[in-house]
XYZ file of C-alpha atoms in Angstrom:
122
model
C -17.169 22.374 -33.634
C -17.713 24.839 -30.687
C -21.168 24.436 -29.082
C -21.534 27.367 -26.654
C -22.175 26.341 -22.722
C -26.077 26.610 -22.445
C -26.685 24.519 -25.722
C -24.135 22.007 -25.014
C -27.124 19.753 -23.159
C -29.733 20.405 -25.331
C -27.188 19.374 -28.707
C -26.174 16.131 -26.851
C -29.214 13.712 -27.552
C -29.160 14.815 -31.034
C -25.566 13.746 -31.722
C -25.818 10.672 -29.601
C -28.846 9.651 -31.185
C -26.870 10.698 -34.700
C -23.516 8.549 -34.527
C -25.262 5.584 -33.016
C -27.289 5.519 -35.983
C -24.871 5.376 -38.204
C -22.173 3.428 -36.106
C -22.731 0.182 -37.639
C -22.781 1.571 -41.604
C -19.186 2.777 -40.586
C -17.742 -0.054 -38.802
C -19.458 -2.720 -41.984
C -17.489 0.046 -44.206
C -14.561 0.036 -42.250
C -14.473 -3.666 -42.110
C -13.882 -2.979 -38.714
C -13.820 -6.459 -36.148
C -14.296 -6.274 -32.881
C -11.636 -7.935 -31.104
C -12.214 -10.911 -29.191
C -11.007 -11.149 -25.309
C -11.508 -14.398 -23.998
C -10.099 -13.628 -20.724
C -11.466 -10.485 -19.899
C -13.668 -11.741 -17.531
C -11.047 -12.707 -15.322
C -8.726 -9.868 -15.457
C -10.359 -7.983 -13.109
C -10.410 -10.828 -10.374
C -6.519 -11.418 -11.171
C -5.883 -7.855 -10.437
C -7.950 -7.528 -7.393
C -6.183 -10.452 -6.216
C -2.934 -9.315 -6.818
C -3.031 -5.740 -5.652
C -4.350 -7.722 -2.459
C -1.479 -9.765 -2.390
C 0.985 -6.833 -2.661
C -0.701 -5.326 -0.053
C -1.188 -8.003 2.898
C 2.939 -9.019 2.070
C 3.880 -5.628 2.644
C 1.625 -5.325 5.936
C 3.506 -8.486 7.006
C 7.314 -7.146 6.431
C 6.442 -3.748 7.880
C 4.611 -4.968 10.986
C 7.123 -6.397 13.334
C 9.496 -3.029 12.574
C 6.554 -0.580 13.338
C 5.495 -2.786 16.866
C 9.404 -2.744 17.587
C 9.268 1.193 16.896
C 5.909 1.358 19.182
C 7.736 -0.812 22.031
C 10.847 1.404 21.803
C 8.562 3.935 22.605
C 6.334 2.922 25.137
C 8.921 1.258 27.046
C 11.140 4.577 26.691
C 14.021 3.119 26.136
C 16.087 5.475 24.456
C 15.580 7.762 27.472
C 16.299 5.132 29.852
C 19.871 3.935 28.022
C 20.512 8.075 28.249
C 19.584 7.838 31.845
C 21.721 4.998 32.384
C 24.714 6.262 30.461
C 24.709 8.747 32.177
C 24.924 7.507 35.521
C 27.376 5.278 34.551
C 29.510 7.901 33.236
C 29.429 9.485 36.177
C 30.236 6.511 38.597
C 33.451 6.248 36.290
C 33.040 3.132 34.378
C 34.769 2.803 30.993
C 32.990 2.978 28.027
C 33.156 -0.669 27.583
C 31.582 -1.124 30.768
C 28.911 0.934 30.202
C 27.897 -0.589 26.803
C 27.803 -3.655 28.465
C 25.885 -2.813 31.321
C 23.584 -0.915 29.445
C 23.297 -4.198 27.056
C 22.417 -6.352 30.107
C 20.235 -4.160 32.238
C 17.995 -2.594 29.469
C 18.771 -3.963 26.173
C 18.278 -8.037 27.258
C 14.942 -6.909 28.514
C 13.856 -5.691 26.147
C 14.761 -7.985 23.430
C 12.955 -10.831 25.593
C 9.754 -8.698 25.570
C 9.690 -8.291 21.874
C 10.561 -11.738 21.441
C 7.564 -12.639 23.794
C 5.266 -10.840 21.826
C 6.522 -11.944 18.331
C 5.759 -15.687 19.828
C 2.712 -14.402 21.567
C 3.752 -15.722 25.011
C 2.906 -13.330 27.084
């Protein structure tokens, strides 16, 4: 049944008041049982708990590779082992060499410092 805009609102009580009324004739008629949830109290609280849950374990595995991505960062590093490399290169060292020097001089260091932080010595 179309009920134009404007009289919409004004129709509303009427057929609220209207099927409420006669809501329980239908449903005796029907036979109609209402169904019975015992736990329905707590399935909110379960959910709540677990969409906590999901989140706080997935804060956990993604936080030591975002501070490892921040420290990479901050500490320049990729710039610095292209620095290096570079220099290397140039002073004629093979590419072995310069792996491993680049391992040892900026690499190590690093490693230690986000090992220090993981154990919170610092």
């Amino acid at each position: 049944m179309y009920i134009p805009e404007g009289r919409a609102q004004s129709e509303a009580p009427r057929i609220r008041e209207f099927v409420n009324h006669h809501k329980n004739e239908d449903l005796w008629i029907s036979e109609y049982e209402r169904p019975v949830f015992p736990y329905s109290q707590q399935w909110p609280s379960y959910e709540g708990t677990k969409i906590y849950t999901d989140y706080m374990n997935n804060a956990h595995m993604r936080f030591g590779q975002q501070l490892r991505r921040v420290i990479n960062v901050v500490l320049n590093l990729r710039q610095q082992k292209a620095d290096g490399k570079g220099d290397l290169v140039a002073q004629g060292l093979s590419s072995d060499q310069v792996c491993q020097d680049l391992y040892e001089t900026i690499t190590c260091h690093s490693t230690v410092f986000k090992l220090a932080i993981a154990r919170r010595t610092l």
